[in-house]
Short mmCIF file of N, CA and C in Angstrom, two decimals:
data_model
loop_
_atom_site.label_atom_id
_atom_site.label_comp_id
_atom_site.label_asym_id
_atom_site.label_seq_id
_atom_site.Cartn_x
_atom_site.Cartn_y
_atom_site.Cartn_z
N ALA A 1 0.83 -1.19 0.00
CA ALA A 1 0.00 0.00 0.00
C ALA A 1 0.88 1.26 0.00
N TYR A 2 1.96 1.22 0.76
CA TYR A 2 2.86 2.38 0.82
C TYR A 2 3.50 2.63 -0.55
N PHE A 3 3.99 1.56 -1.17
CA PHE A 3 4.59 1.69 -2.50
C PHE A 3 3.57 2.24 -3.49
N ALA A 4 2.36 1.69 -3.48
CA ALA A 4 1.33 2.13 -4.42
C ALA A 4 1.00 3.61 -4.22
N ARG A 5 0.96 4.04 -2.98
CA ARG A 5 0.67 5.45 -2.70
C ARG A 5 1.79 6.35 -3.22
N LEU A 6 3.05 5.98 -2.95
CA LEU A 6 4.17 6.77 -3.46
C LEU A 6 4.23 6.76 -4.98
N PHE A 7 3.97 5.60 -5.56
CA PHE A 7 3.98 5.48 -7.02
C PHE A 7 2.92 6.40 -7.63
N ARG A 8 1.74 6.39 -7.06
CA ARG A 8 0.66 7.23 -7.58
C ARG A 8 1.00 8.72 -7.43
N GLN A 9 1.62 9.09 -6.34
CA GLN A 9 2.01 10.48 -6.15
C GLN A 9 3.05 10.89 -7.20
N ALA A 10 3.95 9.98 -7.53
CA ALA A 10 5.02 10.30 -8.47
C ALA A 10 4.55 10.28 -9.93
N THR A 11 3.64 9.36 -10.27
CA THR A 11 3.28 9.19 -11.68
C THR A 11 1.86 9.61 -12.00
N GLY A 12 1.02 9.73 -10.99
CA GLY A 12 -0.37 10.08 -11.24
C GLY A 12 -1.24 8.88 -11.59
N GLN A 13 -0.67 7.69 -11.52
CA GLN A 13 -1.45 6.48 -11.81
C GLN A 13 -0.99 5.34 -10.91
N THR A 14 -1.82 4.34 -10.79
CA THR A 14 -1.47 3.19 -9.96
C THR A 14 -0.43 2.34 -10.69
N PRO A 15 0.29 1.49 -9.96
CA PRO A 15 1.24 0.59 -10.63
C PRO A 15 0.56 -0.27 -11.70
N HIS A 16 -0.63 -0.76 -11.41
CA HIS A 16 -1.36 -1.57 -12.40
C HIS A 16 -1.68 -0.76 -13.66
N GLN A 17 -2.15 0.46 -13.49
CA GLN A 17 -2.45 1.31 -14.64
C GLN A 17 -1.19 1.58 -15.47
N TYR A 18 -0.08 1.80 -14.80
CA TYR A 18 1.18 2.06 -15.48
C TYR A 18 1.61 0.85 -16.31
N VAL A 19 1.57 -0.33 -15.70
CA VAL A 19 1.96 -1.55 -16.41
C VAL A 19 1.03 -1.79 -17.59
N LEU A 20 -0.25 -1.60 -17.40
CA LEU A 20 -1.21 -1.79 -18.49
C LEU A 20 -0.94 -0.80 -19.62
N ARG A 21 -0.63 0.44 -19.28
CA ARG A 21 -0.33 1.43 -20.32
C ARG A 21 0.92 1.03 -21.10
N CYS A 22 1.93 0.54 -20.40
CA CYS A 22 3.15 0.07 -21.08
C CYS A 22 2.85 -1.09 -22.01
N ARG A 23 2.00 -2.01 -21.56
CA ARG A 23 1.65 -3.15 -22.40
C ARG A 23 0.90 -2.72 -23.65
N ILE A 24 -0.01 -1.76 -23.50
CA ILE A 24 -0.77 -1.25 -24.64
C ILE A 24 0.16 -0.52 -25.62
N GLU A 25 1.10 0.25 -25.11
CA GLU A 25 2.06 0.94 -25.99
C GLU A 25 2.90 -0.06 -26.77
N ARG A 26 3.31 -1.14 -26.12
CA ARG A 26 4.07 -2.20 -26.80
C ARG A 26 3.20 -2.86 -27.88
N ALA A 27 1.95 -3.09 -27.57
CA ALA A 27 1.03 -3.67 -28.55
C ALA A 27 0.87 -2.75 -29.75
N LYS A 28 0.76 -1.46 -29.50
CA LYS A 28 0.63 -0.50 -30.60
C LYS A 28 1.85 -0.55 -31.52
N ARG A 29 3.05 -0.65 -30.93
CA ARG A 29 4.26 -0.76 -31.75
C ARG A 29 4.26 -2.05 -32.57
N LEU A 30 3.91 -3.15 -31.93
CA LEU A 30 3.88 -4.43 -32.63
C LEU A 30 2.84 -4.43 -33.75
N LEU A 31 1.70 -3.83 -33.51
CA LEU A 31 0.66 -3.77 -34.54
C LEU A 31 1.12 -2.93 -35.73
N ALA A 32 1.81 -1.84 -35.45
CA ALA A 32 2.23 -0.94 -36.52
C ALA A 32 3.45 -1.46 -37.29
N GLU A 33 4.33 -2.18 -36.61
CA GLU A 33 5.62 -2.53 -37.21
C GLU A 33 5.75 -3.98 -37.64
N THR A 34 4.80 -4.84 -37.27
CA THR A 34 4.92 -6.25 -37.63
C THR A 34 3.62 -6.75 -38.25
N GLU A 35 3.69 -7.94 -38.77
CA GLU A 35 2.50 -8.60 -39.30
C GLU A 35 2.09 -9.77 -38.41
N LEU A 36 2.55 -9.76 -37.16
CA LEU A 36 2.21 -10.83 -36.23
C LEU A 36 0.69 -10.92 -36.05
N PRO A 37 0.17 -12.13 -35.92
CA PRO A 37 -1.27 -12.26 -35.64
C PRO A 37 -1.61 -11.69 -34.27
N LEU A 38 -2.86 -11.29 -34.10
CA LEU A 38 -3.29 -10.68 -32.84
C LEU A 38 -3.07 -11.61 -31.65
N ILE A 39 -3.29 -12.88 -31.84
CA ILE A 39 -3.10 -13.81 -30.73
C ILE A 39 -1.65 -13.82 -30.27
N GLU A 40 -0.71 -13.74 -31.21
CA GLU A 40 0.71 -13.71 -30.87
C GLU A 40 1.06 -12.41 -30.14
N ILE A 41 0.54 -11.31 -30.61
CA ILE A 41 0.79 -10.02 -29.96
C ILE A 41 0.21 -10.03 -28.55
N SER A 42 -1.00 -10.55 -28.41
CA SER A 42 -1.61 -10.57 -27.08
C SER A 42 -0.78 -11.43 -26.12
N HIS A 43 -0.24 -12.54 -26.61
CA HIS A 43 0.61 -13.37 -25.75
C HIS A 43 1.93 -12.67 -25.43
N GLN A 44 2.51 -11.98 -26.40
CA GLN A 44 3.79 -11.31 -26.16
C GLN A 44 3.68 -10.20 -25.11
N ILE A 45 2.54 -9.56 -25.03
CA ILE A 45 2.41 -8.47 -24.06
C ILE A 45 1.78 -8.93 -22.75
N GLY A 46 1.51 -10.24 -22.64
CA GLY A 46 1.09 -10.77 -21.36
C GLY A 46 -0.38 -11.09 -21.18
N PHE A 47 -1.15 -11.06 -22.25
CA PHE A 47 -2.55 -11.45 -22.17
C PHE A 47 -2.68 -12.90 -22.62
N THR A 48 -3.46 -13.69 -21.93
CA THR A 48 -3.65 -15.08 -22.33
C THR A 48 -4.86 -15.25 -23.24
N ASP A 49 -5.70 -14.23 -23.31
CA ASP A 49 -6.93 -14.31 -24.08
C ASP A 49 -6.99 -13.14 -25.07
N GLN A 50 -7.11 -13.46 -26.35
CA GLN A 50 -7.13 -12.42 -27.38
C GLN A 50 -8.36 -11.53 -27.25
N SER A 51 -9.49 -12.07 -26.90
CA SER A 51 -10.69 -11.24 -26.78
C SER A 51 -10.56 -10.25 -25.62
N TYR A 52 -9.92 -10.66 -24.53
CA TYR A 52 -9.70 -9.73 -23.43
C TYR A 52 -8.71 -8.65 -23.85
N PHE A 53 -7.66 -9.03 -24.58
CA PHE A 53 -6.71 -8.05 -25.10
C PHE A 53 -7.44 -7.02 -25.97
N THR A 54 -8.30 -7.51 -26.86
CA THR A 54 -9.04 -6.61 -27.74
C THR A 54 -9.92 -5.65 -26.94
N ALA A 55 -10.58 -6.15 -25.91
CA ALA A 55 -11.44 -5.30 -25.08
C ALA A 55 -10.64 -4.24 -24.34
N VAL A 56 -9.50 -4.63 -23.77
CA VAL A 56 -8.66 -3.68 -23.05
C VAL A 56 -8.07 -2.66 -24.03
N PHE A 57 -7.62 -3.12 -25.18
CA PHE A 57 -7.06 -2.23 -26.19
C PHE A 57 -8.11 -1.21 -26.63
N ARG A 58 -9.31 -1.68 -26.90
CA ARG A 58 -10.39 -0.79 -27.34
C ARG A 58 -10.72 0.24 -26.26
N LYS A 59 -10.69 -0.17 -25.01
CA LYS A 59 -10.99 0.75 -23.91
C LYS A 59 -9.95 1.87 -23.83
N HIS A 60 -8.69 1.53 -24.06
CA HIS A 60 -7.62 2.52 -23.90
C HIS A 60 -7.32 3.31 -25.17
N VAL A 61 -7.53 2.73 -26.33
CA VAL A 61 -7.16 3.38 -27.58
C VAL A 61 -8.39 3.82 -28.37
N THR A 62 -9.57 3.39 -27.96
CA THR A 62 -10.87 3.69 -28.58
C THR A 62 -11.00 3.17 -30.01
N THR A 63 -10.25 2.13 -30.32
CA THR A 63 -10.40 1.44 -31.60
C THR A 63 -9.91 0.01 -31.40
N THR A 64 -10.27 -0.86 -32.31
CA THR A 64 -9.84 -2.25 -32.19
C THR A 64 -8.39 -2.38 -32.65
N PRO A 65 -7.72 -3.45 -32.24
CA PRO A 65 -6.35 -3.66 -32.71
C PRO A 65 -6.25 -3.76 -34.24
N ASN A 66 -7.19 -4.43 -34.87
CA ASN A 66 -7.16 -4.54 -36.34
C ASN A 66 -7.32 -3.18 -37.01
N ALA A 67 -8.22 -2.36 -36.50
CA ALA A 67 -8.42 -1.03 -37.06
C ALA A 67 -7.18 -0.17 -36.83
N TYR A 68 -6.58 -0.30 -35.65
CA TYR A 68 -5.35 0.45 -35.36
C TYR A 68 -4.26 0.05 -36.33
N ARG A 69 -4.11 -1.25 -36.56
CA ARG A 69 -3.09 -1.74 -37.48
C ARG A 69 -3.32 -1.17 -38.88
N GLY A 70 -4.56 -1.18 -39.34
CA GLY A 70 -4.88 -0.64 -40.66
C GLY A 70 -4.54 0.83 -40.77
N ASP A 71 -4.88 1.60 -39.76
CA ASP A 71 -4.57 3.04 -39.77
C ASP A 71 -3.07 3.29 -39.70
N ALA A 72 -2.37 2.51 -38.92
CA ALA A 72 -0.92 2.71 -38.74
C ALA A 72 -0.14 2.35 -39.99
N GLN A 73 -0.64 1.44 -40.79
CA GLN A 73 0.08 1.01 -41.97
C GLN A 73 -0.19 1.88 -43.19
N ARG A 74 -1.10 2.82 -43.07
CA ARG A 74 -1.40 3.73 -44.20
C ARG A 74 -0.41 4.84 -44.27
#
């Protein structure tokens, strides 16, 4: 609890939110720079379920991973 409180004071977000943001940023790079399937990307960033990855990605980026990939490759 002490660490979480100090972390939030320093970064403005909880440790979990920070880790999740880092994972989403890594996913965005992989989607834009590789042709890896979504299931492989979701496993590489630590999600065991592709549908959960898609839901979390959509919540944070406001688009699906496939749509993000299409926009990034244009």
